[in-house]
């Protein structure tokens, strides 16, 4: 991790030409996020808040660092397309640090209103400090060419991409994800709007668990969410500074994820109920909401295959009574068949519906990831249906709209002779545009949420 030179540090005076530049804290923080994502597959949404707290950037610089880091990660495909024509060798042959610095500088020129001389000069200073003087010459020359090419609209004309290739570059999505979103949308006319919404910086969503959400809205300065009775939406800021979040009475959770948990609670059930299961519960957000929504006398079991994620669930449920947290593989569960009345299966998926909050995932995932994940989802859904008693319900959820890991998996289960599908839309009459056939689908451009898919299945015998 790069450390900026200390301002005003005592020592021998240097000639101006050899003096180390005073690095911009926001840009240095953004670079460190890019470097961590590139070099050790870090997740920006986990690392950046940690760096902002450690470095104590003022709110303005923290906001700029966030915009730079997330924006550069989202725009990577378009930035690379621009840089490819300006660098004399393949980008893959560049020092990865230099490539990240070029992306950071190019993003400021192409997408932000940062004066080009400031974007170039500050990036050259970073390069000199991080990589060395030799690389700074390359960065200086390339970024000046980027600046000469104009803003994003001008560069899209220069790249001369057409059709879906242009749409992919304009909305910062790999082409295969553009195809997947087109397949999932009923109306092709919505595609560009949906992709642009998926490329926009999201609001912060909070969930009021053990407190009134009006009080949470007053504490945070946010507004009640339009769909979930537990949701509060913030325009920005650090929710970790809120006392209610630090105490666990509230938490950060996308409003779509809240609806996914509420789906399980709203499903009509035949017979009495005593036990609920959250089968892939890590890190515990939905389990936390289920814990406060369950009727008295209902025991909640929350399981996750990864021990460290099960520990996160345990932390999220630390103040709840009558809960059990297990580190357990849902495909080989320790519980007996028919043990539960309601089961939530928030299955591992590509995460294509949550790209707003995890910007680097769009470039990390490939189309080849879908098939093995769909196979795992099918196995987990079969296991969930075994875990629920006759008359009980399973809510199958993914944070993806991709047809192969949503409708196709649910349809395969619905084809069994011991399963019936319960329509999702009637359970959310306050949420327009949620129906995807008998299933449910939330969208960033319609609902301001992650693109969550939801299916509700009942065991009939």
Tab-separated table of C-alpha atoms in Angstrom:
chain	number	residue	atom	x	y	z
A	1	UNK	CA	0.000	0.000	0.000
A	2	UNK	CA	1.437	3.357	-0.986
A	3	UNK	CA	2.069	5.988	1.662
A	4	UNK	CA	2.071	9.693	0.700
A	5	UNK	CA	5.145	11.773	1.585
A	6	UNK	CA	4.632	13.758	4.763
A	7	UNK	CA	3.957	17.410	4.244
A	8	UNK	CA	6.508	19.691	5.930
A	9	UNK	CA	8.759	16.834	7.020
A	10	UNK	CA	12.156	18.083	8.155
A	11	UNK	CA	15.218	17.123	6.147
A	12	UNK	CA	17.711	18.285	3.589
A	13	UNK	CA	16.320	20.660	0.969
A	14	UNK	CA	16.209	19.202	-2.501
A	15	UNK	CA	16.580	20.805	-5.879
A	16	UNK	CA	13.092	21.475	-7.312
A	17	UNK	CA	13.686	19.065	-10.196
A	18	UNK	CA	14.346	16.166	-7.819
A	19	UNK	CA	11.864	17.072	-5.067
A	20	UNK	CA	9.286	14.377	-4.411
A	21	UNK	CA	5.801	15.602	-5.271
A	22	UNK	CA	3.200	16.049	-2.537
A	23	UNK	CA	0.649	13.427	-3.537
A	24	UNK	CA	-3.058	14.050	-3.670
A	25	UNK	CA	-4.648	11.959	-0.899
A	26	UNK	CA	-7.870	11.261	-2.787
A	27	UNK	CA	-6.106	10.164	-5.958
A	28	UNK	CA	-3.573	8.089	-4.049
A	29	UNK	CA	-6.381	6.321	-2.180
A	30	UNK	CA	-8.220	5.634	-5.427
A	31	UNK	CA	-5.027	4.258	-6.961
A	32	UNK	CA	-4.448	1.965	-3.988
A	33	UNK	CA	-7.945	0.534	-4.460
A	34	UNK	CA	-7.303	-0.064	-8.177
A	35	UNK	CA	-3.970	-1.699	-7.402
A	36	UNK	CA	-5.494	-3.988	-4.774
A	37	UNK	CA	-8.288	-5.029	-7.135
A	38	UNK	CA	-5.781	-5.747	-9.921
A	39	UNK	CA	-3.008	-7.386	-7.942
A	40	UNK	CA	-4.851	-9.396	-5.285
A	41	UNK	CA	-8.477	-9.555	-6.431
A	42	UNK	CA	-9.671	-7.294	-3.609
A	43	UNK	CA	-13.268	-6.062	-3.485
A	44	UNK	CA	-13.456	-2.286	-3.730
A	45	UNK	CA	-16.589	-1.984	-1.599
A	46	UNK	CA	-14.779	-3.695	1.292
A	47	UNK	CA	-11.370	-2.031	0.936
A	48	UNK	CA	-12.294	1.572	0.209
A	49	UNK	CA	-14.235	2.283	3.441
A	50	UNK	CA	-11.298	0.839	5.403
A	51	UNK	CA	-8.800	3.121	3.636
A	52	UNK	CA	-11.019	6.177	4.075
A	53	UNK	CA	-11.229	5.569	7.812
A	54	UNK	CA	-7.489	4.882	8.154
A	55	UNK	CA	-6.443	7.988	6.219
A	56	UNK	CA	-9.073	10.275	7.708
A	57	UNK	CA	-9.755	12.120	4.480
A	58	UNK	CA	-12.120	15.042	4.843
A	59	UNK	CA	-15.619	14.435	3.415
A	60	UNK	CA	-14.871	16.213	0.145
A	61	UNK	CA	-11.704	14.219	-0.533
A	62	UNK	CA	-13.377	10.998	0.613
A	63	UNK	CA	-16.195	11.614	-1.857
A	64	UNK	CA	-13.706	12.319	-4.657
A	65	UNK	CA	-11.678	9.198	-3.856
A	66	UNK	CA	-14.863	7.119	-3.954
A	67	UNK	CA	-15.903	8.600	-7.277
A	68	UNK	CA	-12.438	8.016	-8.748
A	69	UNK	CA	-12.103	4.437	-7.536
A	70	UNK	CA	-15.595	3.218	-8.374
A	71	UNK	CA	-15.847	5.232	-11.585
A	72	UNK	CA	-12.512	4.001	-12.918
A	73	UNK	CA	-13.403	0.397	-12.102
A	74	UNK	CA	-16.793	0.685	-13.802
A	75	UNK	CA	-15.349	2.349	-16.899
A	76	UNK	CA	-12.401	-0.022	-17.267
A	77	UNK	CA	-13.604	-1.577	-20.520
A	78	UNK	CA	-14.136	1.753	-22.239
A	79	UNK	CA	-10.890	3.189	-20.869
A	80	UNK	CA	-8.960	0.166	-22.085
A	81	UNK	CA	-10.516	0.486	-25.529
A	82	UNK	CA	-9.271	4.078	-25.668
A	83	UNK	CA	-5.819	3.297	-24.288
A	84	UNK	CA	-5.320	0.350	-26.634
A	85	UNK	CA	-5.118	2.711	-29.585
A	86	UNK	CA	-2.658	5.027	-27.851
A	87	UNK	CA	-0.086	2.608	-26.429
A	88	UNK	CA	2.396	0.973	-28.789
A	89	UNK	CA	2.195	-2.443	-27.121
A	90	UNK	CA	-0.617	-4.612	-25.748
A	91	UNK	CA	-2.002	-3.314	-22.450
A	92	UNK	CA	-1.365	-6.739	-20.928
A	93	UNK	CA	2.391	-6.148	-21.395
A	94	UNK	CA	2.393	-2.903	-19.396
A	95	UNK	CA	3.460	-2.781	-15.773
A	96	UNK	CA	0.080	-3.342	-14.037
A	97	UNK	CA	0.745	-0.279	-11.884
A	98	UNK	CA	1.213	1.863	-14.968
A	99	UNK	CA	-1.994	0.502	-16.505
A	100	UNK	CA	-3.969	1.338	-13.375
A	101	UNK	CA	-2.496	4.850	-13.352
A	102	UNK	CA	-3.377	5.333	-17.017
A	103	UNK	CA	-6.942	4.218	-16.312
A	104	UNK	CA	-7.169	6.568	-13.335
A	105	UNK	CA	-5.932	9.545	-15.341
A	106	UNK	CA	-7.995	8.721	-18.412
A	107	UNK	CA	-11.183	8.389	-16.352
A	108	UNK	CA	-10.724	11.927	-15.021
A	109	UNK	CA	-10.275	13.256	-18.547
A	110	UNK	CA	-12.984	11.257	-20.316
A	111	UNK	CA	-15.763	11.096	-17.726
A	112	UNK	CA	-15.163	13.842	-15.149
A	113	UNK	CA	-14.904	17.594	-15.474
A	114	UNK	CA	-11.357	17.575	-14.167
A	115	UNK	CA	-9.233	19.969	-16.265
A	116	UNK	CA	-6.983	17.844	-18.413
A	117	UNK	CA	-3.788	19.547	-17.224
A	118	UNK	CA	-4.702	18.719	-13.599
A	119	UNK	CA	-5.589	15.114	-14.437
A	120	UNK	CA	-2.349	14.641	-16.370
A	121	UNK	CA	-0.053	16.426	-13.891
A	122	UNK	CA	-1.409	14.670	-10.790
A	123	UNK	CA	-1.254	11.265	-12.484
A	124	UNK	CA	2.309	11.891	-13.600
A	125	UNK	CA	3.200	12.822	-10.012
A	126	UNK	CA	1.639	9.571	-8.786
A	127	UNK	CA	3.503	7.594	-11.407
A	128	UNK	CA	6.834	9.162	-10.499
A	129	UNK	CA	6.276	8.362	-6.823
A	130	UNK	CA	4.876	4.850	-7.272
A	131	UNK	CA	6.664	3.453	-10.329
A	132	UNK	CA	9.520	5.823	-11.197
A	133	UNK	CA	10.518	8.673	-13.432
A	134	UNK	CA	10.882	6.509	-16.537
A	135	UNK	CA	7.243	5.414	-16.510
A	136	UNK	CA	6.043	8.953	-15.872
A	137	UNK	CA	7.105	9.948	-19.383
A	138	UNK	CA	4.895	7.258	-20.926
A	139	UNK	CA	1.951	8.246	-18.733
A	140	UNK	CA	2.402	11.908	-19.593
A	141	UNK	CA	2.475	11.240	-23.326
A	142	UNK	CA	-0.493	8.849	-23.379
A	143	UNK	CA	-2.752	10.981	-21.186
A	144	UNK	CA	-2.080	14.026	-23.317
A	145	UNK	CA	-3.329	12.019	-26.296
A	146	UNK	CA	-6.405	10.997	-24.320
A	147	UNK	CA	-7.078	14.651	-23.526
A	148	UNK	CA	-6.693	15.602	-27.182
A	149	UNK	CA	-9.420	13.094	-28.063
A	150	UNK	CA	-12.089	14.828	-25.979
A	151	UNK	CA	-14.745	13.453	-23.643
A	152	UNK	CA	-16.498	10.100	-23.675
A	153	UNK	CA	-18.958	11.038	-26.416
A	154	UNK	CA	-16.113	12.127	-28.676
A	155	UNK	CA	-14.145	8.994	-27.944
A	156	UNK	CA	-17.158	6.768	-28.718
A	157	UNK	CA	-17.261	8.377	-32.147
A	158	UNK	CA	-13.537	7.835	-32.563
A	159	UNK	CA	-13.788	4.178	-31.570
A	160	UNK	CA	-16.524	3.820	-34.217
A	161	UNK	CA	-18.289	0.972	-32.451
A	162	UNK	CA	-21.821	0.205	-33.627
A	163	UNK	CA	-24.921	-1.432	-32.169
A	164	UNK	CA	-24.442	-3.462	-29.015
A	165	UNK	CA	-20.675	-2.904	-29.091
A	166	UNK	CA	-21.277	0.836	-28.784
A	167	UNK	CA	-23.941	0.256	-26.116
A	168	UNK	CA	-21.464	-1.838	-24.139
A	169	UNK	CA	-18.835	0.927	-24.291
A	170	UNK	CA	-21.356	3.679	-23.525
A	171	UNK	CA	-22.718	1.898	-20.448
A	172	UNK	CA	-19.514	0.272	-19.157
A	173	UNK	CA	-20.583	-3.341	-19.516
A	174	UNK	CA	-18.907	-6.296	-21.199
A	175	UNK	CA	-20.787	-7.327	-24.315
A	176	UNK	CA	-21.896	-10.678	-22.822
A	177	UNK	CA	-23.609	-8.883	-19.936
A	178	UNK	CA	-25.427	-6.623	-22.399
A	179	UNK	CA	-26.726	-9.783	-24.075
A	180	UNK	CA	-27.777	-11.277	-20.720
A	181	UNK	CA	-29.727	-8.166	-19.686
A	182	UNK	CA	-31.457	-8.059	-23.096
A	183	UNK	CA	-32.564	-11.678	-22.640
A	184	UNK	CA	-33.934	-10.921	-19.173
A	185	UNK	CA	-35.881	-7.765	-20.012
A	186	UNK	CA	-39.399	-8.026	-21.410
A	187	UNK	CA	-39.020	-4.786	-23.358
A	188	UNK	CA	-35.900	-4.322	-25.463
A	189	UNK	CA	-36.584	-0.596	-25.380
A	190	UNK	CA	-35.627	-0.589	-21.711
A	191	UNK	CA	-32.174	-2.053	-22.266
A	192	UNK	CA	-30.104	1.124	-22.497
A	193	UNK	CA	-31.955	2.743	-19.591
A	194	UNK	CA	-31.434	-0.390	-17.489
A	195	UNK	CA	-27.719	-0.579	-18.268
A	196	UNK	CA	-27.199	3.112	-17.561
A	197	UNK	CA	-28.961	2.703	-14.202
A	198	UNK	CA	-26.717	-0.269	-13.494
A	199	UNK	CA	-23.717	1.964	-14.221
A	200	UNK	CA	-24.770	4.805	-11.924
A	201	UNK	CA	-23.433	5.277	-8.405
A	202	UNK	CA	-26.086	3.815	-6.077
A	203	UNK	CA	-27.650	5.417	-3.054
A	204	UNK	CA	-26.819	4.015	0.367
A	205	UNK	CA	-29.692	1.832	1.584
A	206	UNK	CA	-30.208	1.173	5.279
A	207	UNK	CA	-32.463	-1.349	6.970
A	208	UNK	CA	-34.108	-0.569	10.290
A	209	UNK	CA	-34.150	-3.837	12.196
A	210	UNK	CA	-34.733	-3.235	15.874
A	211	UNK	CA	-35.795	0.386	15.639
A	212	UNK	CA	-38.453	2.478	13.984
A	213	UNK	CA	-37.391	3.514	10.516
A	214	UNK	CA	-38.671	7.057	11.084
A	215	UNK	CA	-36.111	7.351	13.856
A	216	UNK	CA	-33.445	5.931	11.531
A	217	UNK	CA	-34.380	8.458	8.849
A	218	UNK	CA	-34.083	11.297	11.361
A	219	UNK	CA	-30.742	10.042	12.665
A	220	UNK	CA	-29.239	9.514	9.212
A	221	UNK	CA	-30.834	12.426	7.365
A	222	UNK	CA	-32.211	9.966	4.810
A	223	UNK	CA	-35.641	9.317	3.332
A	224	UNK	CA	-37.877	6.263	3.790
A	225	UNK	CA	-37.463	3.777	0.959
A	226	UNK	CA	-40.433	3.426	-1.386
A	227	UNK	CA	-40.876	-0.354	-1.162
A	228	UNK	CA	-39.651	-1.948	2.060
A	229	UNK	CA	-41.203	-0.800	5.355
A	230	UNK	CA	-37.708	-1.137	6.877
A	231	UNK	CA	-35.756	0.865	4.273
A	232	UNK	CA	-34.105	4.270	4.476
A	233	UNK	CA	-32.178	5.714	1.546
A	234	UNK	CA	-29.227	8.117	1.834
A	235	UNK	CA	-27.686	10.240	-0.879
A	236	UNK	CA	-24.198	9.550	0.495
A	237	UNK	CA	-22.037	9.644	3.592
A	238	UNK	CA	-20.507	6.976	5.760
A	239	UNK	CA	-23.271	4.881	7.406
A	240	UNK	CA	-20.643	3.324	9.664
A	241	UNK	CA	-20.667	6.555	11.654
A	242	UNK	CA	-24.321	6.101	12.690
A	243	UNK	CA	-24.833	4.911	16.261
A	244	UNK	CA	-27.740	2.686	15.207
A	245	UNK	CA	-25.562	0.932	12.619
A	246	UNK	CA	-22.682	0.475	15.051
A	247	UNK	CA	-25.064	-1.033	17.606
A	248	UNK	CA	-26.691	-3.424	15.103
A	249	UNK	CA	-30.174	-1.919	15.411
A	250	UNK	CA	-29.797	-0.898	11.780
A	251	UNK	CA	-27.525	-2.010	8.957
A	252	UNK	CA	-26.559	-1.331	5.372
A	253	UNK	CA	-28.713	-3.444	3.042
A	254	UNK	CA	-30.048	-2.871	-0.454
A	255	UNK	CA	-33.811	-2.414	-0.473
A	256	UNK	CA	-34.096	-5.240	-3.006
A	257	UNK	CA	-32.447	-7.617	-0.575
A	258	UNK	CA	-34.946	-6.522	2.051
A	259	UNK	CA	-37.818	-7.407	-0.293
A	260	UNK	CA	-36.243	-10.811	-0.940
A	261	UNK	CA	-36.323	-11.560	2.790
A	262	UNK	CA	-39.845	-10.160	3.122
A	263	UNK	CA	-41.008	-12.439	0.308
A	264	UNK	CA	-40.401	-15.454	2.519
A	265	UNK	CA	-42.350	-13.907	5.383
A	266	UNK	CA	-45.317	-12.959	3.184
A	267	UNK	CA	-45.750	-16.332	1.508
A	268	UNK	CA	-49.025	-18.048	2.456
A	269	UNK	CA	-48.353	-21.158	4.529
A	270	UNK	CA	-50.414	-24.241	5.179
A	271	UNK	CA	-50.427	-25.364	8.814
A	272	UNK	CA	-48.588	-24.106	11.906
A	273	UNK	CA	-44.952	-23.020	11.811
A	274	UNK	CA	-42.086	-23.385	14.237
A	275	UNK	CA	-38.819	-23.320	12.249
A	276	UNK	CA	-37.287	-21.162	9.479
A	277	UNK	CA	-34.032	-21.689	7.597
A	278	UNK	CA	-31.733	-19.229	5.795
A	279	UNK	CA	-29.640	-21.748	3.873
A	280	UNK	CA	-26.861	-19.554	2.396
A	281	UNK	CA	-26.979	-16.842	5.018
A	282	UNK	CA	-23.571	-15.144	4.846
A	283	UNK	CA	-22.936	-12.338	5.678
A	284	UNK	CA	-26.252	-12.239	7.557
A	285	UNK	CA	-28.229	-9.310	6.175
A	286	UNK	CA	-31.357	-11.231	5.212
A	287	UNK	CA	-31.100	-13.465	8.280
A	288	UNK	CA	-31.068	-10.332	10.423
A	289	UNK	CA	-34.322	-9.155	8.891
A	290	UNK	CA	-35.911	-12.604	9.111
A	291	UNK	CA	-35.022	-12.729	12.799
A	292	UNK	CA	-37.078	-9.624	13.583
A	293	UNK	CA	-39.955	-10.532	11.262
A	294	UNK	CA	-40.586	-14.088	12.462
A	295	UNK	CA	-43.577	-14.771	14.695
A	296	UNK	CA	-43.022	-15.554	18.361
A	297	UNK	CA	-42.017	-19.156	18.925
A	298	UNK	CA	-40.349	-19.619	15.519
A	299	UNK	CA	-36.716	-20.769	15.669
A	300	UNK	CA	-34.373	-19.425	12.982
A	301	UNK	CA	-31.481	-21.494	11.656
A	302	UNK	CA	-28.896	-19.634	9.558
A	303	UNK	CA	-26.209	-21.580	7.720
A	304	UNK	CA	-23.317	-20.804	5.435
A	305	UNK	CA	-20.732	-23.123	3.933
A	306	UNK	CA	-17.773	-20.828	4.658
A	307	UNK	CA	-16.855	-20.650	8.354
A	308	UNK	CA	-15.778	-17.003	8.131
A	309	UNK	CA	-19.113	-16.058	6.573
A	310	UNK	CA	-20.964	-18.094	9.215
A	311	UNK	CA	-19.091	-16.037	11.796
A	312	UNK	CA	-20.352	-12.847	10.132
A	313	UNK	CA	-23.882	-14.258	10.410
A	314	UNK	CA	-23.272	-14.997	14.073
A	315	UNK	CA	-22.227	-11.377	14.598
A	316	UNK	CA	-25.292	-10.083	12.754
A	317	UNK	CA	-27.585	-12.225	14.940
A	318	UNK	CA	-25.717	-11.705	18.203
A	319	UNK	CA	-28.657	-9.944	19.878
A	320	UNK	CA	-31.366	-12.345	18.677
A	321	UNK	CA	-32.914	-15.080	20.786
A	322	UNK	CA	-33.719	-18.592	19.628
A	323	UNK	CA	-31.387	-18.675	16.628
A	324	UNK	CA	-28.855	-21.274	15.516
A	325	UNK	CA	-25.905	-20.451	13.258
A	326	UNK	CA	-24.159	-23.287	11.424
A	327	UNK	CA	-21.140	-23.582	9.151
A	328	UNK	CA	-22.752	-26.095	6.819
A	329	UNK	CA	-22.833	-26.940	3.107
A	330	UNK	CA	-26.414	-26.626	1.869
A	331	UNK	CA	-25.893	-29.410	-0.661
A	332	UNK	CA	-24.915	-31.818	2.159
A	333	UNK	CA	-26.900	-30.437	5.078
A	334	UNK	CA	-26.865	-31.649	8.663
A	335	UNK	CA	-30.623	-31.114	9.126
A	336	UNK	CA	-33.245	-33.786	8.456
A	337	UNK	CA	-35.621	-33.589	5.461
A	338	UNK	CA	-38.820	-31.683	6.155
A	339	UNK	CA	-37.341	-29.842	9.153
A	340	UNK	CA	-38.485	-26.346	8.242
A	341	UNK	CA	-41.666	-24.470	7.424
A	342	UNK	CA	-40.014	-21.693	5.434
A	343	UNK	CA	-36.622	-21.763	3.692
A	344	UNK	CA	-34.772	-18.846	2.130
A	345	UNK	CA	-32.231	-19.846	-0.498
A	346	UNK	CA	-30.182	-16.790	-1.495
A	347	UNK	CA	-28.051	-18.787	-3.875
A	348	UNK	CA	-24.467	-18.042	-4.967
A	349	UNK	CA	-24.616	-16.382	-8.406
A	350	UNK	CA	-22.671	-14.219	-10.831
A	351	UNK	CA	-23.801	-11.067	-9.033
A	352	UNK	CA	-24.736	-9.372	-12.303
A	353	UNK	CA	-27.601	-7.617	-10.539
A	354	UNK	CA	-25.373	-5.920	-7.984
A	355	UNK	CA	-22.750	-4.404	-10.258
A	356	UNK	CA	-23.562	-0.901	-9.022
A	357	UNK	CA	-22.161	-1.790	-5.620
A	358	UNK	CA	-19.365	-4.099	-6.801
A	359	UNK	CA	-18.048	-2.317	-9.892
A	360	UNK	CA	-15.048	-4.560	-10.550
A	361	UNK	CA	-17.167	-7.728	-10.741
A	362	UNK	CA	-18.331	-6.928	-14.287
A	363	UNK	CA	-14.759	-7.320	-15.537
A	364	UNK	CA	-13.912	-10.251	-13.259
A	365	UNK	CA	-16.840	-12.465	-14.231
A	366	UNK	CA	-17.085	-14.195	-17.602
A	367	UNK	CA	-19.868	-15.978	-19.455
A	368	UNK	CA	-18.147	-19.256	-18.582
A	369	UNK	CA	-19.010	-18.689	-14.892
A	370	UNK	CA	-22.750	-19.012	-15.459
A	371	UNK	CA	-23.125	-22.731	-16.183
A	372	UNK	CA	-21.301	-24.093	-13.100
A	373	UNK	CA	-23.126	-21.608	-10.886
A	374	UNK	CA	-26.479	-22.633	-12.377
A	375	UNK	CA	-25.621	-26.267	-11.631
A	376	UNK	CA	-24.808	-25.378	-8.027
A	377	UNK	CA	-28.012	-23.349	-7.738
A	378	UNK	CA	-30.027	-26.324	-8.983
A	379	UNK	CA	-28.419	-28.610	-6.400
A	380	UNK	CA	-29.055	-26.111	-3.622
A	381	UNK	CA	-32.679	-25.609	-4.656
A	382	UNK	CA	-33.257	-29.375	-4.638
A	383	UNK	CA	-31.770	-29.465	-1.147
A	384	UNK	CA	-33.942	-26.537	-0.020
A	385	UNK	CA	-37.061	-28.338	-1.253
A	386	UNK	CA	-36.010	-31.420	0.712
A	387	UNK	CA	-35.495	-29.294	3.816
A	388	UNK	CA	-39.024	-27.864	3.770
A	389	UNK	CA	-42.013	-29.822	5.001
A	390	UNK	CA	-45.060	-30.596	2.885
A	391	UNK	CA	-47.080	-27.390	2.669
A	392	UNK	CA	-43.994	-25.309	3.429
A	393	UNK	CA	-42.412	-22.741	1.098
A	394	UNK	CA	-38.995	-22.039	-0.395
A	395	UNK	CA	-37.989	-18.563	-1.576
A	396	UNK	CA	-35.297	-18.899	-4.250
A	397	UNK	CA	-33.339	-15.663	-4.695
A	398	UNK	CA	-30.346	-14.512	-6.743
A	399	UNK	CA	-28.795	-11.078	-7.192
A	400	UNK	CA	-28.751	-11.565	-10.940
A	401	UNK	CA	-31.209	-11.222	-13.821
A	402	UNK	CA	-29.355	-13.752	-16.036
A	403	UNK	CA	-31.981	-16.194	-17.331
A	404	UNK	CA	-29.825	-19.287	-16.826
A	405	UNK	CA	-29.457	-18.683	-13.089
A	406	UNK	CA	-32.967	-17.388	-12.470
A	407	UNK	CA	-35.944	-18.502	-14.563
A	408	UNK	CA	-34.236	-21.645	-15.881
A	409	UNK	CA	-33.351	-22.914	-12.400
A	410	UNK	CA	-36.784	-22.082	-10.980
A	411	UNK	CA	-38.567	-23.615	-13.981
A	412	UNK	CA	-36.655	-26.883	-13.549
A	413	UNK	CA	-37.766	-27.121	-9.917
A	414	UNK	CA	-41.307	-26.081	-10.784
A	415	UNK	CA	-41.480	-29.015	-13.172
A	416	UNK	CA	-41.358	-31.496	-10.298
A	417	UNK	CA	-44.633	-33.198	-9.424
A	418	UNK	CA	-44.318	-32.255	-5.740
A	419	UNK	CA	-43.848	-28.512	-6.251
A	420	UNK	CA	-46.148	-25.634	-7.158
A	421	UNK	CA	-45.222	-22.060	-7.980
A	422	UNK	CA	-46.730	-19.232	-5.940
A	423	UNK	CA	-46.907	-15.942	-7.893
A	424	UNK	CA	-44.658	-13.257	-6.449
A	425	UNK	CA	-46.326	-10.063	-7.714
A	426	UNK	CA	-49.564	-10.396	-5.641
A	427	UNK	CA	-47.422	-10.427	-2.487
A	428	UNK	CA	-45.966	-7.030	-3.415
A	429	UNK	CA	-48.928	-4.987	-4.695
A	430	UNK	CA	-47.065	-1.802	-3.758
A	431	UNK	CA	-44.162	-2.588	-6.124
A	432	UNK	CA	-45.065	-1.978	-9.793
A	433	UNK	CA	-43.239	-3.798	-12.548
A	434	UNK	CA	-41.964	-6.592	-10.329
A	435	UNK	CA	-43.561	-9.519	-12.184
A	436	UNK	CA	-41.360	-11.695	-14.376
A	437	UNK	CA	-44.008	-14.230	-15.309
A	438	UNK	CA	-44.990	-15.835	-12.023
A	439	UNK	CA	-41.605	-14.943	-10.579
A	440	UNK	CA	-40.333	-11.557	-9.393
A	441	UNK	CA	-37.548	-9.357	-10.734
A	442	UNK	CA	-36.361	-6.017	-9.390
A	443	UNK	CA	-34.397	-3.597	-11.577
A	444	UNK	CA	-32.160	-0.588	-10.915
A	445	UNK	CA	-33.985	1.529	-13.515
A	446	UNK	CA	-37.490	0.612	-12.298
A	447	UNK	CA	-37.012	0.278	-8.569
A	448	UNK	CA	-33.654	1.851	-7.699
A	449	UNK	CA	-32.533	-1.488	-6.240
A	450	UNK	CA	-30.168	-4.246	-7.203
A	451	UNK	CA	-31.552	-6.551	-9.912
A	452	UNK	CA	-32.833	-9.237	-7.537
A	453	UNK	CA	-34.678	-12.297	-8.857
A	454	UNK	CA	-37.249	-14.033	-6.651
A	455	UNK	CA	-39.243	-17.256	-6.996
A	456	UNK	CA	-41.585	-18.833	-4.482
A	457	UNK	CA	-42.140	-22.598	-4.461
A	458	UNK	CA	-44.379	-24.738	-2.268
A	459	UNK	CA	-43.919	-28.434	-1.463
A	460	UNK	CA	-47.221	-30.150	-2.205
A	461	UNK	CA	-46.463	-33.680	-1.056
